[in-house]
XYZ file of C-alpha atoms in Angstrom:
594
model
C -28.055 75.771 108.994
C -25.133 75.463 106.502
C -22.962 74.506 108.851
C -25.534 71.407 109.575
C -26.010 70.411 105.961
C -22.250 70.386 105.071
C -21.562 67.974 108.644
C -24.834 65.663 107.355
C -23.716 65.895 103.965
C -19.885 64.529 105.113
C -21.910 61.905 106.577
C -24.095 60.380 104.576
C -22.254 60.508 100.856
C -19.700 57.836 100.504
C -16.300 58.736 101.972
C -14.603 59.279 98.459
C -16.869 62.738 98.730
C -15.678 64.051 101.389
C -12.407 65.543 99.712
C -14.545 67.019 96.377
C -17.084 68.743 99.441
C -14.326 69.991 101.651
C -13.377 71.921 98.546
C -15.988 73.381 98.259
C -17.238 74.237 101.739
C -16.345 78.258 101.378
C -18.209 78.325 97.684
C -21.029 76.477 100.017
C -21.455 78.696 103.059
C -22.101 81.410 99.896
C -23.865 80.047 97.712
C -26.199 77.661 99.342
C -26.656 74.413 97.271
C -29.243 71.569 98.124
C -27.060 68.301 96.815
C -27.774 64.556 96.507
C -25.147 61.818 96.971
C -26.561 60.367 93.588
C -25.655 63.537 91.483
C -21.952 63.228 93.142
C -21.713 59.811 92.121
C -22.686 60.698 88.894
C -19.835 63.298 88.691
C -17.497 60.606 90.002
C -18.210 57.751 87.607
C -17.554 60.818 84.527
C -13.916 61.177 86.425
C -12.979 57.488 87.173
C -9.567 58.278 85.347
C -8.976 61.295 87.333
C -9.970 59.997 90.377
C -7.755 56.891 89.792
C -4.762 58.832 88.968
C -5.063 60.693 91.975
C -5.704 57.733 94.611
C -2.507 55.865 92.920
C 1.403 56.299 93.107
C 3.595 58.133 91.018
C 5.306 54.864 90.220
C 2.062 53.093 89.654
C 0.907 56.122 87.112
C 4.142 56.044 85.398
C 4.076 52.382 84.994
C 1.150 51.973 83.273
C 1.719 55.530 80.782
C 2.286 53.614 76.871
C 4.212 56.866 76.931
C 6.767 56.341 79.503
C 7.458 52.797 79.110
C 11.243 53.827 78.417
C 11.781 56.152 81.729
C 10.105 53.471 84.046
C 12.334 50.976 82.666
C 15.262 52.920 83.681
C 13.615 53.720 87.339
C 13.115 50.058 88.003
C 16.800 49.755 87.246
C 17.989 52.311 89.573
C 15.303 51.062 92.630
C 13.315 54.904 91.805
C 10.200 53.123 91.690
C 10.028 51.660 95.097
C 11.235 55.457 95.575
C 7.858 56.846 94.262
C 5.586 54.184 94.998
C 6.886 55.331 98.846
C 4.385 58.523 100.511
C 7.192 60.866 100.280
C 5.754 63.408 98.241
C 7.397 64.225 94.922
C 7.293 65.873 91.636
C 8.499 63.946 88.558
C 9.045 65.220 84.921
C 9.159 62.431 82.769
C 10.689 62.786 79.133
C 8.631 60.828 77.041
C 9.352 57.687 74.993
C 12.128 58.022 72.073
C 12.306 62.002 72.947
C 15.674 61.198 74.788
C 18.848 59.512 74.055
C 17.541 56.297 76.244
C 19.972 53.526 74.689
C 22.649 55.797 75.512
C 21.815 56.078 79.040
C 21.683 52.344 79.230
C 25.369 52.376 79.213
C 25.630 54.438 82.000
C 26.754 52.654 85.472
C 23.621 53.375 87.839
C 25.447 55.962 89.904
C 25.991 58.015 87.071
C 22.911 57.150 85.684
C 20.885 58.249 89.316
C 22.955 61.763 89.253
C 22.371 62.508 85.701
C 19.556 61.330 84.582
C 16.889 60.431 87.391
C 17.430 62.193 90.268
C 17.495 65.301 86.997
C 14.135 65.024 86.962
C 12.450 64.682 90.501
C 12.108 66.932 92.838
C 10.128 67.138 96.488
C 7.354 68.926 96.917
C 4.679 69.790 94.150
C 4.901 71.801 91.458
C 2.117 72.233 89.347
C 2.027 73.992 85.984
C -0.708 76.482 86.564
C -1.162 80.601 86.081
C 1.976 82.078 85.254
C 4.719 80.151 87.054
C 8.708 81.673 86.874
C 10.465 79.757 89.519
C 13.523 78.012 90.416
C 13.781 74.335 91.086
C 16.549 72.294 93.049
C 16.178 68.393 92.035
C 16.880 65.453 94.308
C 20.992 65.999 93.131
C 20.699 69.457 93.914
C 20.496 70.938 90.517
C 19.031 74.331 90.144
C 16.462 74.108 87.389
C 14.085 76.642 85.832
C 10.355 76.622 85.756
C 8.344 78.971 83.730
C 5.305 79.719 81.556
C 1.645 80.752 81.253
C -0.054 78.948 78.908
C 2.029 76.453 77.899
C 5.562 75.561 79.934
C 8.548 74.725 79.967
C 11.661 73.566 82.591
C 15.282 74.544 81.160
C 13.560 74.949 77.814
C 12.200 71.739 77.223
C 8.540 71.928 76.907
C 6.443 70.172 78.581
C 3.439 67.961 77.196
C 1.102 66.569 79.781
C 0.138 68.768 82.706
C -0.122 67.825 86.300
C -0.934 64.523 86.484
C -1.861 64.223 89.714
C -0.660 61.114 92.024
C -1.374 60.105 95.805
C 2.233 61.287 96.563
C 2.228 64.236 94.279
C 2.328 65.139 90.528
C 3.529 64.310 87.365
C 4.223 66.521 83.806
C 5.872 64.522 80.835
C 8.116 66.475 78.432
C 9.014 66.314 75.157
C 12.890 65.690 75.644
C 14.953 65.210 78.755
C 16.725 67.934 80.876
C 20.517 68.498 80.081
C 22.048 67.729 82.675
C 24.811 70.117 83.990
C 28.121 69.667 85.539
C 29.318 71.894 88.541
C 32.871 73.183 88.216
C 34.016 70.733 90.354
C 31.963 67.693 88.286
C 33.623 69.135 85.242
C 37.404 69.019 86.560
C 35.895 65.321 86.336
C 34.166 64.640 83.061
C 35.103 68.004 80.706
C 36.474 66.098 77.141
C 39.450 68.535 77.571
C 43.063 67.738 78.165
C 43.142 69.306 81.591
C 44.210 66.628 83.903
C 47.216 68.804 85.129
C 44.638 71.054 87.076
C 42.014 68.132 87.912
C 45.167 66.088 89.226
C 46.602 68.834 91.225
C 43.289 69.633 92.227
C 41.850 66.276 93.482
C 44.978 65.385 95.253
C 43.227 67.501 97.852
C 40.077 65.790 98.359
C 39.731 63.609 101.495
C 36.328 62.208 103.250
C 36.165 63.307 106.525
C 33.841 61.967 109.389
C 31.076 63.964 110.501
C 31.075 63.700 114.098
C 27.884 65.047 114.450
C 25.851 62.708 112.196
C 27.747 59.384 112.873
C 27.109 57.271 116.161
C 29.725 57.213 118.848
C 30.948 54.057 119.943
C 33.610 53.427 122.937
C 36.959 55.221 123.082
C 39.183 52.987 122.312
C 43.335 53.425 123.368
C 42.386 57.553 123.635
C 40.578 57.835 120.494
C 36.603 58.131 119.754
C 35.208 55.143 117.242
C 31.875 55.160 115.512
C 29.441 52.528 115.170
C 27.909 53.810 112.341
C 30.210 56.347 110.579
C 29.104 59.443 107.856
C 31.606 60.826 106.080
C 31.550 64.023 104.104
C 34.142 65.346 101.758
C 36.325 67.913 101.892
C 39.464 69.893 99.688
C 41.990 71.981 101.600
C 42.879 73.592 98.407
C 39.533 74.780 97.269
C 38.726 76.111 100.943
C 42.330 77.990 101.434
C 41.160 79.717 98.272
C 37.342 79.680 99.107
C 36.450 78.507 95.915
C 33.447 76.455 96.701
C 33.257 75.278 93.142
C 31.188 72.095 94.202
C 28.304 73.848 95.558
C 25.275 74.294 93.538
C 24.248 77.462 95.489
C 27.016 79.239 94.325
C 28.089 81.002 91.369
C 31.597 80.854 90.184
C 34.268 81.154 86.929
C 37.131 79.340 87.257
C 39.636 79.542 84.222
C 40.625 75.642 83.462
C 43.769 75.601 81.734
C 44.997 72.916 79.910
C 48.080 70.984 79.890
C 49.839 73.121 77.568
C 48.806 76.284 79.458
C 49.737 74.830 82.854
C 53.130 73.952 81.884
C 53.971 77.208 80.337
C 52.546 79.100 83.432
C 54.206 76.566 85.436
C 57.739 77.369 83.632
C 57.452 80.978 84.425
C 56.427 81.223 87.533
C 59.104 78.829 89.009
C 61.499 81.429 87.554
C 60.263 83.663 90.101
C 60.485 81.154 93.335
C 64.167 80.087 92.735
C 65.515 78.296 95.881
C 68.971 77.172 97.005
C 69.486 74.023 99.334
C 71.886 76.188 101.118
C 73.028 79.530 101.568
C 75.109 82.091 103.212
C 73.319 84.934 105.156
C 75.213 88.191 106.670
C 72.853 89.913 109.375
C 73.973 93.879 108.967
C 75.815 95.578 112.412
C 76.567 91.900 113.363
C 80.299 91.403 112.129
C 81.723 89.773 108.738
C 81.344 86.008 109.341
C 78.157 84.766 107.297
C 75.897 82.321 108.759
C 74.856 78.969 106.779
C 71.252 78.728 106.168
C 69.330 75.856 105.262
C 66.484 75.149 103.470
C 64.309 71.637 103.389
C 62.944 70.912 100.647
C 63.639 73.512 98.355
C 62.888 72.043 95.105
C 59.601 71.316 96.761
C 59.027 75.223 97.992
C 59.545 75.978 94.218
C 56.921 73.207 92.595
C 54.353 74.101 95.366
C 54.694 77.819 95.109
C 54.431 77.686 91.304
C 51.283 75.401 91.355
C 49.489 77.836 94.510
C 50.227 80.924 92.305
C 48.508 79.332 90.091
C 45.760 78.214 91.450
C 45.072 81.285 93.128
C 44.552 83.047 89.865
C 41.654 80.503 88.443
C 38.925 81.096 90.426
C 36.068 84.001 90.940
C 33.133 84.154 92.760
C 30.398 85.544 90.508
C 28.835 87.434 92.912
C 31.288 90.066 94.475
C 32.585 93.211 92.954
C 32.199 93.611 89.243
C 32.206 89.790 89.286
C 29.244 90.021 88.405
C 29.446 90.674 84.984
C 31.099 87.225 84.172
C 27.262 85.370 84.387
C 26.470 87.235 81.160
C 30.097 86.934 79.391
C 29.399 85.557 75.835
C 32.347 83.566 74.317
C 34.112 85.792 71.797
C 32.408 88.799 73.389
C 34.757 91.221 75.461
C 34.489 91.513 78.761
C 34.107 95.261 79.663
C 34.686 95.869 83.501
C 36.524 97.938 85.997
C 37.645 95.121 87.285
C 38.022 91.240 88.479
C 38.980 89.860 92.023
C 40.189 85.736 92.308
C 38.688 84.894 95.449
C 42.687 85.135 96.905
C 42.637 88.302 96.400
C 44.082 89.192 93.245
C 42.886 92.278 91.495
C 43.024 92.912 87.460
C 41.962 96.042 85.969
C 39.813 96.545 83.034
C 42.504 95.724 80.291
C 44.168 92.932 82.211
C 40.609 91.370 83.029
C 39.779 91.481 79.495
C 42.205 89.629 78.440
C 42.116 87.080 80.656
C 38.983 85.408 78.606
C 40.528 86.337 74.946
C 40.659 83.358 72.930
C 39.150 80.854 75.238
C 35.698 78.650 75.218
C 33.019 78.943 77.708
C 31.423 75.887 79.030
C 27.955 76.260 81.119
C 27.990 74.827 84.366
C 25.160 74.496 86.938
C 26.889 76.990 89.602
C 28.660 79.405 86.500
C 31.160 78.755 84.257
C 34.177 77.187 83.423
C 36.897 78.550 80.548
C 39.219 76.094 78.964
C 41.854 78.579 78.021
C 45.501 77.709 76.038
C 46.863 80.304 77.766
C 46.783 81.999 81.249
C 47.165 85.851 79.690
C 47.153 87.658 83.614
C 50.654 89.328 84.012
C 53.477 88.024 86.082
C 53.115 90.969 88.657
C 49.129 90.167 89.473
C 50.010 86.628 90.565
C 53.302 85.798 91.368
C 55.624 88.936 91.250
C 53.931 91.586 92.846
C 55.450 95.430 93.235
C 56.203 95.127 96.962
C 56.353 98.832 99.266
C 58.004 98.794 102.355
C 56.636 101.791 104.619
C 59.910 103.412 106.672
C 58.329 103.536 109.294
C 57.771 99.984 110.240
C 60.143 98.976 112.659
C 60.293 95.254 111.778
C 61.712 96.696 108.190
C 64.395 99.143 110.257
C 66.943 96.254 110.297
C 69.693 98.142 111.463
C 70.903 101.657 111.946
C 74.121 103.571 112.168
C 73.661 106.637 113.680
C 76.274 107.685 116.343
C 73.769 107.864 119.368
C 70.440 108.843 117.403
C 68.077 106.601 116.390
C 65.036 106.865 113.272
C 62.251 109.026 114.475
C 58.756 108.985 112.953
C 57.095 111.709 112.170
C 53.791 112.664 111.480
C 52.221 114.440 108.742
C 49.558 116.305 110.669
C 48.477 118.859 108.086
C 50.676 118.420 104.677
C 52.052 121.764 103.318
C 49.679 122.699 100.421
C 53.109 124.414 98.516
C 54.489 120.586 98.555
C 53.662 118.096 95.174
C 52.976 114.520 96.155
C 51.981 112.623 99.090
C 53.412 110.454 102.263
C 52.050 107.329 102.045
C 49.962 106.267 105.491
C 51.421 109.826 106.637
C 54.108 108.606 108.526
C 58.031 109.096 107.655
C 61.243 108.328 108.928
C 63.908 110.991 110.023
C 67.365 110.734 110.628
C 69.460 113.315 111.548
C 73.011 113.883 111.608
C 74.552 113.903 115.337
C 76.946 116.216 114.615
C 78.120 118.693 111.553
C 80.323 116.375 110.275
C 78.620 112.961 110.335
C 76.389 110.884 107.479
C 73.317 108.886 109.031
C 72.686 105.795 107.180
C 69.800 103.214 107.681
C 69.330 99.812 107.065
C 66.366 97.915 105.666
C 64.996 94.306 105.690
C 63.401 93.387 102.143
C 61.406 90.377 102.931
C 59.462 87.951 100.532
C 61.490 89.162 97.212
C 61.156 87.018 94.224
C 64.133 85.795 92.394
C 63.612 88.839 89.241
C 65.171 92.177 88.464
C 63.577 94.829 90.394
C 63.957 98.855 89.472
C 64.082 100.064 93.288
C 63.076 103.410 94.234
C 63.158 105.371 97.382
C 60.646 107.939 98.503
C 61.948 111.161 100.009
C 59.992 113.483 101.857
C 61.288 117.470 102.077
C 61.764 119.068 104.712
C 58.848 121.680 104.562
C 56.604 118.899 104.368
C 54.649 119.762 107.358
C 54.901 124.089 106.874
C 55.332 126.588 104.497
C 56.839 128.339 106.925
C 59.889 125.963 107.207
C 62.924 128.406 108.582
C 65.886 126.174 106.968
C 66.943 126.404 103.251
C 65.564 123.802 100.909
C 68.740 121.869 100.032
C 69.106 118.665 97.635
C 70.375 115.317 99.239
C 73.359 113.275 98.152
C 72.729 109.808 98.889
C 74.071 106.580 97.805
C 72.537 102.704 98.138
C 74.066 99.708 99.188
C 72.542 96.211 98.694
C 73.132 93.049 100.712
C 71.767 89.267 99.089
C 73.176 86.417 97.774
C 74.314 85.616 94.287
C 73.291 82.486 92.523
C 75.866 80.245 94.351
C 74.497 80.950 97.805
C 77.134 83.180 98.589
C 76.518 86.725 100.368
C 77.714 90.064 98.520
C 77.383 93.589 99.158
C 76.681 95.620 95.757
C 76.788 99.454 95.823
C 74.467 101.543 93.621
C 75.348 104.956 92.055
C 74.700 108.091 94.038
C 71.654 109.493 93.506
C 71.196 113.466 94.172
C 67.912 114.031 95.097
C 66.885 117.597 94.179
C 64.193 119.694 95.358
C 64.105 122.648 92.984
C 63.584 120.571 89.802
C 59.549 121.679 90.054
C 58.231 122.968 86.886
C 54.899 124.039 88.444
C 55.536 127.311 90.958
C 52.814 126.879 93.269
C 55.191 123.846 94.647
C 58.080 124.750 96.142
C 58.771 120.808 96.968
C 58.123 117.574 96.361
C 57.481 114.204 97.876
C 60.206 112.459 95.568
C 60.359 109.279 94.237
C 63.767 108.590 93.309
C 65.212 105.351 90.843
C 67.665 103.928 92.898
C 69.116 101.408 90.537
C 68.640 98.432 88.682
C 69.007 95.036 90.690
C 68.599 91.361 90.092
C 68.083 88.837 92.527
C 69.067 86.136 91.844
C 67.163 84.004 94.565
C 63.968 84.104 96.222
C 63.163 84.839 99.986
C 59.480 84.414 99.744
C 58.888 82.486 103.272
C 62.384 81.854 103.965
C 62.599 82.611 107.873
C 63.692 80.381 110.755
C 62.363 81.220 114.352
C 62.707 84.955 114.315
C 65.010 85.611 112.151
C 63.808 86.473 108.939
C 66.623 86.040 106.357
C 65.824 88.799 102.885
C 67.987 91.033 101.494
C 68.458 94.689 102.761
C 68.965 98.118 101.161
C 71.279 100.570 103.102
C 70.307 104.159 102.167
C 73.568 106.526 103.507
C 73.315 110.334 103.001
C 76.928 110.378 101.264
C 77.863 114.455 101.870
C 81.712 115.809 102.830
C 82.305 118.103 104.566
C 83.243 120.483 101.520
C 79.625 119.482 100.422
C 77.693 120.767 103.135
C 76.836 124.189 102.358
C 75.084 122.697 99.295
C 73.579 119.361 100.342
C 71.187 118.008 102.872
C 73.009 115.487 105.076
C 69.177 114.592 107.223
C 67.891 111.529 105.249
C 63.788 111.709 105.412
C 61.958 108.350 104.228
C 58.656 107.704 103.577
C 58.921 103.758 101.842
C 61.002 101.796 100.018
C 59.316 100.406 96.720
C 60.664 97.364 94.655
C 58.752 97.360 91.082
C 59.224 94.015 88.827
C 61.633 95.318 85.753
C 59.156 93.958 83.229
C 56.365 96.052 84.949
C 58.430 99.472 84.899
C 59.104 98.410 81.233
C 55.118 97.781 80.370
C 53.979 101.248 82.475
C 56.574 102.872 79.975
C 55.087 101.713 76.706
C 51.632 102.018 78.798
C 51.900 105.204 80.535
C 47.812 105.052 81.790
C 48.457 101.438 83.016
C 46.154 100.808 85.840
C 47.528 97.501 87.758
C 47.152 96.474 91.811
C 49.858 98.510 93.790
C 51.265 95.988 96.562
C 51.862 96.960 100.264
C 54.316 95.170 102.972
């Protein structure tokens, strides 16, 4: 029966009705209502604005508002209102006349002024402002905007004024003031009023456009190669996706540290101190006789400059939402950071202090996807970017370079169970032996030291004992007597040998008696080098400086000294690190590994 009235209903009211009663159907089928077409007509003619609204463009409503006379003039400029007069469904919040900076906009070319301003404050879809609303909002240029309220509402703070005016392709709210508009990173490199144009140069001499072969339309292959008829391009930076910094996204979240010209040219300074390259230089491969062989390098001036600026690029950006990250979304200018600890999306690792200083003294700037900070000065240490510690395990055999051991060769061994009575550690539990072939001789190894910067290193060498594996270890526990050669170039190219001082590595020098050994550490010496050998190689052959460790023990020695040299890694620590962990001693920095 109500099923019938409804249908007859539909049928004989004029067709305006029909939405208002389909509406209402489910209230209907409840609540069962006897209605004339002349009482809906009379409800209709009380609504002729509403209905009006409703039945008529966005453009068409905006037109005619006396109180948006100023944002339809700038949507006729920019072709938006053929945009909205279209049945594309939209929803537009429109700052009301004289609430905005409108004459400055005027001066805006229209591209800037679509990005900015208009596309700012459309988006698809409806929203209406109704209940309690907390959502997020991405406008037609892909800015993330926020939504909110109850009773009365606002979108990135600025309140709005009219509610849901309601259009034939979808709804309009007027606010008292326009939406900031905000920059991704990437937009800033382009527009920040800072003097950073060493980083947004470097930076944008990257960027390329790049056809997208699945959106443009194949034409004939002409001499080999596919054209297009009608080509789409989409743009791309090598730079920013080697470091996956995907700073122009507006899904993202990032900080990127944008230093300015002064702090790019002092970071600049000192980190080409650190990739020093020679045209040219003289290379002597150990076991293979006394004639050098010439080496040469293309480009080397250019290695340096591009090293220097990847370093540094590779220390600016961080992706808000990994590690503790996270707490740089909620870092206040002049507050300080307090963290564990920050990862660059390259990989680079600061601890609490480090991290903390990183944003001392420099301004925030709010940025649709995070946050950029201009900064005067790049404060993360040398050895977190550009001049790492750098362990070489023993047991590697690309590191054994050469070995001098009568007949014998190094053999690995395994920590399977560690003695409990020995103090320390073998790193990845693996070691090197080498033992003497006969009473009377010394073993000595060689070892490659690849990618070294051109710096003073303190170099140590990690002994293991010989109980390492049992405390029931038959032998005596004797010292070693060991001394270290090393084999680079000086700062004419040429190759030299340097010898270190002897080192006597003791094993009775334990304070604590439940130990009756250590794993040792031992300061080999002091060394600068002058070049660097960061990515110097040519086919195979990698040419780096080597250290040869020789157990150094006559024969009148024996009785007392150890001549079986046991190695667990060779470690190369930046002087000015060793030198910071003194006046430091709980210094908590990233340990690097070959």
């Amino acid at each position: 029966m109500i099923t019938n009235i409804f249908r007859d209903l539909l049928y004989v009211c004029p067709p305006k009705a029909a939405k208002w009663l389909a509406c209402i159907a489910l209230f209907t089928i409840h609540y069962p209502l006897f209605i004339s077409c002349s009482d809906w007509d009379d409800h209709f003619n009380a609504n002729t604005s509403v209905l009006e609204s409703q039945n008529t463009t966005l453009w068409k409503n905006i037109e005619k508002n006396g109180n948006l006379t100023q944002f339809a003039e700038i949507l006729r400029r920019t072709g938006y209102d053929q945009r909205l007069d279209a049945s594309q469904t939209y929803t537009v919040w429109a700052p009301e006349d004289d609430t905005f900076d409108y004459q400055t906009l005027l001066g805006y070319d229209n591209e800037r002024l679509v990005k900015e301003f208009v596309e700012n404050h459309i988006a698809r879809n409806n929203y209406p402002a109704s209940g309690e609303t907390d959502k997020d909002v991405y406008m037609l240029n892909e800015k993330k905007m926020h939504f909110s309220g109850k009773d009365s509402y606002v979108i990135q703070d600025v309140l709005l004024d009219q509610l849901n005016m309601g259009s034939s392709n979808g709804t309009i709210h007027t606010l008292k003031g326009r939406i900031a508009f905000l920059s991704n990173i990437y937009e800033a490199l382009l527009s920040v009023d800072y003097p950073v144009d060493s980083v947004r140069d470097y930076v944008l001499s990257f960027d390329e456009k790049i056809i997208d072969e699945r959106k443009s339309k194949a034409g004939p292959v002409v001499n080999g190669e596919q054209t297009f008829l009608d080509t789409i391009y989409y743009e791309h930076n090598d730079m920013l996706s080697l470091f996956e910094a995907h700073i122009n996204r507006e899904d993202s979240s990032y900080t990127m540290l944008l230093p300015t010209n002064k702090a790019w040219r002092d970071a600049q300074t000192k980190i080409r101190g650190y990739c020093n390259y020679l045209p040219s230089f003289k290379y002597l491969v150990p076991g293979e006789g006394r004639n050098p062989t010439t080496v040469t390098l293309k480009d080397a001036e250019a290695m340096k400059d591009s090293l220097a600026k990847l370093y540094m690029m590779a220390s600016l950006f961080y992706n808000n939402s990994l590690y503790d990250n996270k707490k740089l979304k909620r870092l206040e200018e002049g507050a300080v950071l307090s963290c564990d600890s920050l990862m660059t999306t390259y990989g680079f690792k600061m601890y609490s202090d480090d991290a903390a200083n990183v944003f001392h003294e420099a301004k925030r700037l709010e940025m649709s996807n995070g946050a950029a900070w201009i900064t005067d000065s790049l404060r993360i240490p040398s050895w977190t970017i550009c001049n790492p510690e750098i362990r070489f395990e023993a047991e590697y055999q690309d590191i054994q370079a050469y070995y001098t051991n009568l007949n014998g060769a190094p053999n690995v061994k395994v920590v399977t169970k560690q003695n409990e009575e020995v103090l320390g550690h073998v790193s990845n539990n693996r070691y090197v032996e080498l033992e003497p072939q006969s009473k009377n001789s010394n073993p000595e190894i060689y070892f490659y030291m690849p990618n070294l910067r051109s710096t003073t290193y303190n170099i140590y060498v990690v002994l293991v004992p010989a109980n390492i594996n049992s405390k029931y270890y038959a032998g005596e526990l004797k010292p070693n007597l060991i001394d270290f050669t090393i084999g680079c170039n000086d700062e004419k190219g040429s190759f030299k040998q340097t010898r270190l001082e002897n080192v006597t590595v003791r094993v009775d020098s334990i304070d604590d008696e439940r130990y009756t050994a250590k794993v040792d550490t031992v300061l080999a010496g002091e060394f600068t080098f002058p070049l660097s050998y960061l990515g110097v190689s040519s086919g195979s052959k990698r040419y780096a400086p080597y250290i040869r460790v020789r157990s150094k023990v006559t024969n009148a020695e024996s009785a007392s000294y150890d001549r079986t040299l046991r190695i667990d890694c060779i470690i190369l620590r930046p002087k000015e690190l060793d030198d910071y962990i003194s006046e430091h001693p709980d210094y908590k920095y990233d340990r690097g590994d070959y």
